[in-house]
Coordinates of C-alpha atoms in Angstrom, one line a residue:
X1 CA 7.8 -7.1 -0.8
X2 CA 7.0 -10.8 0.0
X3 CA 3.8 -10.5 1.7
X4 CA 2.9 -8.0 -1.3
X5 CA 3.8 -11.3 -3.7
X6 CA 2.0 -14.0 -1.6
X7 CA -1.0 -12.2 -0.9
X8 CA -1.1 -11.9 -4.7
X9 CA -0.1 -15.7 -5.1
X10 CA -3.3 -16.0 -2.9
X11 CA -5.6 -13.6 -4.9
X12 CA -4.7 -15.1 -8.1
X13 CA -4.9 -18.5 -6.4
X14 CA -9.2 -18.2 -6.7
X15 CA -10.4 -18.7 -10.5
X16 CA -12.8 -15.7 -10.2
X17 CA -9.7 -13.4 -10.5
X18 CA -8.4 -15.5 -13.2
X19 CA -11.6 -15.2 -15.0
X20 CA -11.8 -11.6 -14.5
X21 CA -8.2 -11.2 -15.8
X22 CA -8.9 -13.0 -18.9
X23 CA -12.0 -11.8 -19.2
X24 CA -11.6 -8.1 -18.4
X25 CA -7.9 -7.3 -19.8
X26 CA -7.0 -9.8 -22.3
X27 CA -8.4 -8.3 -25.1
X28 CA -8.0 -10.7 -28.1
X29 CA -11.0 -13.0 -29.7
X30 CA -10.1 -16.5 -28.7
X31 CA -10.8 -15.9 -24.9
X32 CA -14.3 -15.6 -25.9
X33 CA -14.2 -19.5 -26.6
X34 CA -12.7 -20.4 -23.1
X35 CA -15.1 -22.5 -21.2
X36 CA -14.3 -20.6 -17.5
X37 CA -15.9 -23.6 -15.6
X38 CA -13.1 -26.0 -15.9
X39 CA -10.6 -23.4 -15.1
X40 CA -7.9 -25.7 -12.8
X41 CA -5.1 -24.5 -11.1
X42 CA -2.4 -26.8 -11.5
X43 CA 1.6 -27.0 -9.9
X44 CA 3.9 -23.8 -11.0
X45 CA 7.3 -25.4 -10.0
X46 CA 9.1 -27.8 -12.5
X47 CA 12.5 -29.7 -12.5
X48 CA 14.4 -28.8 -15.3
X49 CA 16.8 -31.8 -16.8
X50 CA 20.0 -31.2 -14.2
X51 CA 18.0 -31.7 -11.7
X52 CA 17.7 -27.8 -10.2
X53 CA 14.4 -26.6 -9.0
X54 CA 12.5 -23.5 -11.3
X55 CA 9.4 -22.1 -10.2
X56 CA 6.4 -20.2 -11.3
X57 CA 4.0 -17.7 -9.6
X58 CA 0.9 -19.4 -10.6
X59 CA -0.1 -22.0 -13.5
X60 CA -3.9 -22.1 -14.4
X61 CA -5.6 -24.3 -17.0
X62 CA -8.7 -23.9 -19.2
X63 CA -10.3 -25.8 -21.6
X64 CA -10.8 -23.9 -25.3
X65 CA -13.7 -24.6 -27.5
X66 CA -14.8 -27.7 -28.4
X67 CA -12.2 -29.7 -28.7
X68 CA -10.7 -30.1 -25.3
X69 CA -7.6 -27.9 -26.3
X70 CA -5.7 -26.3 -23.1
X71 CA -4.8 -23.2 -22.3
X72 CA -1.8 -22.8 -19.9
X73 CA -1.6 -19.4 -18.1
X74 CA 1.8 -18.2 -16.4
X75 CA 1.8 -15.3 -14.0
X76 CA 4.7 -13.6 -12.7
X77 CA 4.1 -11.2 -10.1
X78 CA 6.7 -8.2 -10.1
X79 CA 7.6 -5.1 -8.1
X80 CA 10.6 -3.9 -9.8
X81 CA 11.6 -4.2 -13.7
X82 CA 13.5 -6.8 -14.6
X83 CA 15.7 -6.0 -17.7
X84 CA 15.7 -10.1 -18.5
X85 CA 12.0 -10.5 -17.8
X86 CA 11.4 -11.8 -21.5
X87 CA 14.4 -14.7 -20.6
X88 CA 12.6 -15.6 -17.6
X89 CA 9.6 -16.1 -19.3
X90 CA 10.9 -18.1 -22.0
X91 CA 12.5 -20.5 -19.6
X92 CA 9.5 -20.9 -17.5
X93 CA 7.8 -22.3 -20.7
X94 CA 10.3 -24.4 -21.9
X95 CA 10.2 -26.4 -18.4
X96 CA 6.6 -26.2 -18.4
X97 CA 6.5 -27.7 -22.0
X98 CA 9.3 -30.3 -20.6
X99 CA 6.5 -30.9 -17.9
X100 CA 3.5 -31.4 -20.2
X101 CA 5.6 -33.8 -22.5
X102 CA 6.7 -36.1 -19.8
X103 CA 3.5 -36.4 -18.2
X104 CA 1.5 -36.8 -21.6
X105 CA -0.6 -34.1 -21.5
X106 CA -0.7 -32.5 -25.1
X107 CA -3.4 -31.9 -27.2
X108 CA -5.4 -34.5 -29.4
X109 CA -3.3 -34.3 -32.1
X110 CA -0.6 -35.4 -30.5
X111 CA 0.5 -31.7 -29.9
X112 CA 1.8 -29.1 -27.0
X113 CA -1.1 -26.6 -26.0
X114 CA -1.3 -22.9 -25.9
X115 CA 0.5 -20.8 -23.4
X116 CA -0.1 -17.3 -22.2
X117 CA 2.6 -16.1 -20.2
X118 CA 1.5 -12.6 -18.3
X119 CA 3.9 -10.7 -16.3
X120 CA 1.4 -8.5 -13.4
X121 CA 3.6 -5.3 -12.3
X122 CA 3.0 -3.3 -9.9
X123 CA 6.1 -1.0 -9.2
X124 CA 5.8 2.6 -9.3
X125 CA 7.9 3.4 -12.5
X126 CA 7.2 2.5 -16.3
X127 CA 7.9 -1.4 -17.3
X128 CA 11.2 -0.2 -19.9
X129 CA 12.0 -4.1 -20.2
X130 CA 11.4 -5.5 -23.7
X131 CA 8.0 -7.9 -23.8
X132 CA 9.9 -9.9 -27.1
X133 CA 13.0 -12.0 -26.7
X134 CA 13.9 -11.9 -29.9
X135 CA 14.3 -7.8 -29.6
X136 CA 17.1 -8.0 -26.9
X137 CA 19.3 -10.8 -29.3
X138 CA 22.1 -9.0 -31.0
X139 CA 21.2 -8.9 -34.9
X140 CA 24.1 -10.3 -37.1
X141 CA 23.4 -9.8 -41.3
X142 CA 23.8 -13.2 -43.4
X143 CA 20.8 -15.1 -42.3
X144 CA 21.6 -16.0 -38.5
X145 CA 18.3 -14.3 -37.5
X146 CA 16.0 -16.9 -38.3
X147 CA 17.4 -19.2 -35.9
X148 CA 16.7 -17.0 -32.7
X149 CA 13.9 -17.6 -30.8
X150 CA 10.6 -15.5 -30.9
X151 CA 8.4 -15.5 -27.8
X152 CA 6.3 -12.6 -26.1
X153 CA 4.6 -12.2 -22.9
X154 CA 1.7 -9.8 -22.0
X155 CA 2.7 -7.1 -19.8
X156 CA -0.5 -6.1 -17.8
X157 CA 0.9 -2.4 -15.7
X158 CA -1.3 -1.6 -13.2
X159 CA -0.4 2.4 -13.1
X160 CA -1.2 2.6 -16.8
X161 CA -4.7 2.0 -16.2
X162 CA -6.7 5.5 -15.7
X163 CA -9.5 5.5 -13.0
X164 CA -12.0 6.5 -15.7
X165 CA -10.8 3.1 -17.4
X166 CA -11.6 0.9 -14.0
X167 CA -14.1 2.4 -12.5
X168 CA -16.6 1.6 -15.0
X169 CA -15.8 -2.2 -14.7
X170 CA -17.4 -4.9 -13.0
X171 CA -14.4 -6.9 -12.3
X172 CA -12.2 -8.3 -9.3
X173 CA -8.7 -7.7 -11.0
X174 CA -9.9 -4.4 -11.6
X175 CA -10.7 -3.6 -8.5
X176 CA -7.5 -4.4 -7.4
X177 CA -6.1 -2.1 -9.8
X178 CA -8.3 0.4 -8.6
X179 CA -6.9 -0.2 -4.8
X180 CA -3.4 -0.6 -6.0
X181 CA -3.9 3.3 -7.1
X182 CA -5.9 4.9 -4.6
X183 CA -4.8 7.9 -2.8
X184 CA -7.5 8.2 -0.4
X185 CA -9.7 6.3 2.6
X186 CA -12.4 7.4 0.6
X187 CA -11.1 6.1 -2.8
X188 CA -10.6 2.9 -0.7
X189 CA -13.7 2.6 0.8
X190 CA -15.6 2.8 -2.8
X191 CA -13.9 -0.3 -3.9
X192 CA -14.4 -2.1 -0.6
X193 CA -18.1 -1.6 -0.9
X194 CA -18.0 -2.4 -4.5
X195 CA -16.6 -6.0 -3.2
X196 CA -18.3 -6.6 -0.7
X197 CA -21.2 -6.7 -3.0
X198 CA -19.5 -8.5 -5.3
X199 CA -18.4 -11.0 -3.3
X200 CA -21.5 -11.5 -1.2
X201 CA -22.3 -15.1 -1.8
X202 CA -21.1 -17.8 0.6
X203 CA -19.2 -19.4 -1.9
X204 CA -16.6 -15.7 -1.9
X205 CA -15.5 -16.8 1.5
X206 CA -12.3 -17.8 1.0
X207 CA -11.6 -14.9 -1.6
X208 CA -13.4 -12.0 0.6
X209 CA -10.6 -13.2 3.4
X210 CA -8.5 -13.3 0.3
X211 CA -9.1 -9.5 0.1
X212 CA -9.2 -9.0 4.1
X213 CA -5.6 -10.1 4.2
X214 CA -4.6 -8.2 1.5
X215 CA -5.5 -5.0 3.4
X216 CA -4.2 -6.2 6.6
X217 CA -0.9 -7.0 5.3
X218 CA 0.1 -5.0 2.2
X219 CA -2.1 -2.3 1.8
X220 CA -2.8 -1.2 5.8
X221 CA 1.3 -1.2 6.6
X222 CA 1.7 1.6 3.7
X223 CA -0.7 3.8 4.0
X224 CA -0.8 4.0 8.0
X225 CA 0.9 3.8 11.2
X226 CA 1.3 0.5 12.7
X227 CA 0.0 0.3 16.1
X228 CA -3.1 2.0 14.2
X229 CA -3.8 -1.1 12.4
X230 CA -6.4 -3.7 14.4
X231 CA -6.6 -7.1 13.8
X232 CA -9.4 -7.8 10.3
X233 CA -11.0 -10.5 9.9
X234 CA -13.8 -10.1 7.2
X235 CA -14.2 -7.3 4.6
X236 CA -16.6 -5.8 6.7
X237 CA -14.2 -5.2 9.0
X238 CA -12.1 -3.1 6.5
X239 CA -15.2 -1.6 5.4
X240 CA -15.9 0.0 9.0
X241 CA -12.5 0.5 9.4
X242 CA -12.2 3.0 6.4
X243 CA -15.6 4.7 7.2
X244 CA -13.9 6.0 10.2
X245 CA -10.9 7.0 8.2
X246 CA -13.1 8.6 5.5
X247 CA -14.7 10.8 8.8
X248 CA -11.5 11.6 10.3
X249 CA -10.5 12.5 6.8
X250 CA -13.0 15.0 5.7
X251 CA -12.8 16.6 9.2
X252 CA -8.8 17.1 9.0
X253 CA -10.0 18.6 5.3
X254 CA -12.4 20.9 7.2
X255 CA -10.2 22.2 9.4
X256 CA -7.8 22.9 7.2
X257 CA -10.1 24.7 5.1
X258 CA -11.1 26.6 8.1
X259 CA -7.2 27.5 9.0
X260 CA -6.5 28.5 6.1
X261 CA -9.8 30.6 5.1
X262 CA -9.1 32.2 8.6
X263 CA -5.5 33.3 8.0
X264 CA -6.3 34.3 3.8
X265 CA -9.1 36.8 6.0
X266 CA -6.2 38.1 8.3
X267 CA -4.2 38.2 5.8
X268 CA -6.9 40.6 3.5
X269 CA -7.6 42.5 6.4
X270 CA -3.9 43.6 7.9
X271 CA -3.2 44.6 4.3
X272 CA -6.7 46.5 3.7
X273 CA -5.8 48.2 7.7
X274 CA -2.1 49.2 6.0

């Protein structure tokens, strides 16, 4: 599972997938007033006061309307729930507010900006971890509860998203949704093409090789055999790679049907003979 994180530490590493992410599953006004072009990926690992190292997946910040305000985005890539995600979370933001203070950068009134934390999951079963700190604290009656702390993250679950929801979208994260869930070579190879077009100027480069070595190294080792894997380079690559899958494919399906038309006639006919 640690290529599957870094090659999404390198996906998310390019602001067009940040962009889409906001853009295309953040669904709330304000991100309507973010000015994309200064997005600016800055460091996700922070030294807390005793000295021991805490680190992030990837910190990203954007400027938000007019008056200069930051936006500071967490994401945490997960595989498997984590019953204490909403801890986690919480203590990522305090040492990147610890961070912000010491190195003076707060707001214009003196200030500490925004934060989105987002927790990405991609494991198989349903997120059951609580998205609110303050639901997992043990409620005591007499007032205690107005002391505990109250933070939420977004939980963004790639298998809850239908294909009828992505599909329609023109957007990078989405399309890794949509690859996350395919089933098929020819599922696959939809998307592909959909990137490749999307990606087509020269200034994609280093996020169409993004993509190539996602396929080479996460998606490619679980869906087929290793020493049928070759060496990819560009998207194109991939793109040729699943055409011939695609034909293979449908003539496997073919056959198949062919088997299995054949023996259904045998079949009808020994009991029509009888």
């Amino acid at each position: 599972m640690v290529n599957h994180d870094n090659s999404y530490k390198y996906l998310f590493s390019h602001a067009a997938m940040v962009e889409d992410l906001l853009r295309g599953f953040v669904k709330e006004d304000w991100v309507r007033d973010l000015d994309f072009t200064t997005l600016e990926k800055v460091s996700g690992s922070y030294v807390s006061d005793d000295l021991r190292d805490r680190a992030d997946d990837i910190v990203w910040r954007v400027r938000w309307g007019k008056d200069w305000l930051y936006v500071y985005i967490l994401l945490e890539f997960q595989s498997s729930v984590d019953r204490w995600m909403a801890v986690r979370m919480m203590t990522y933001v305090g040492l990147l507010y610890q961070d912000l203070i010491q190195t003076g950068q707060l707001t214009n009134n003196r200030m500490l900006p925004p934060i989105l934390p987002i927790v990405l999951y991609n494991g198989d079963s349903k997120w059951t971890a609580a998205t609110d700190i303050k639901s997992m604290i043990q409620k005591i009656p007499g007032g205690l509860g107005k002391y505990h702390p109250r933070m939420e993250y977004l939980l963004l679950a790639e298998r809850e998203y239908p294909e009828t929801a992505l599909s329609g979208l023109n957007n990078l994260v989405a399309a890794l949704f949509r690859l996350e869930n395919s089933r098929t070579p020819a599922d696959l190879l939809e998307v592909v093409r959909n990137l490749l077009k999307w990606l087509a100027d020269s200034k994609q480069s280093s996020l169409r090789r993004a993509f190539t070595v996602w396929f080479s190294r996460v998606l490619f080792p679980n869906h087929f055999d290793k020493e049928e894997q070759p060496a990819l380079e560009e998207l194109t690559e991939v793109e040729n790679m699943l055409s011939e899958r695609v034909k293979e494919w449908n003539k496997e399906s073919m056959e198949r049907g062919m088997q299995q038309g054949m023996q259904q006639g045998m079949q009808q006919g020994t009991q029509h003979g009888m």
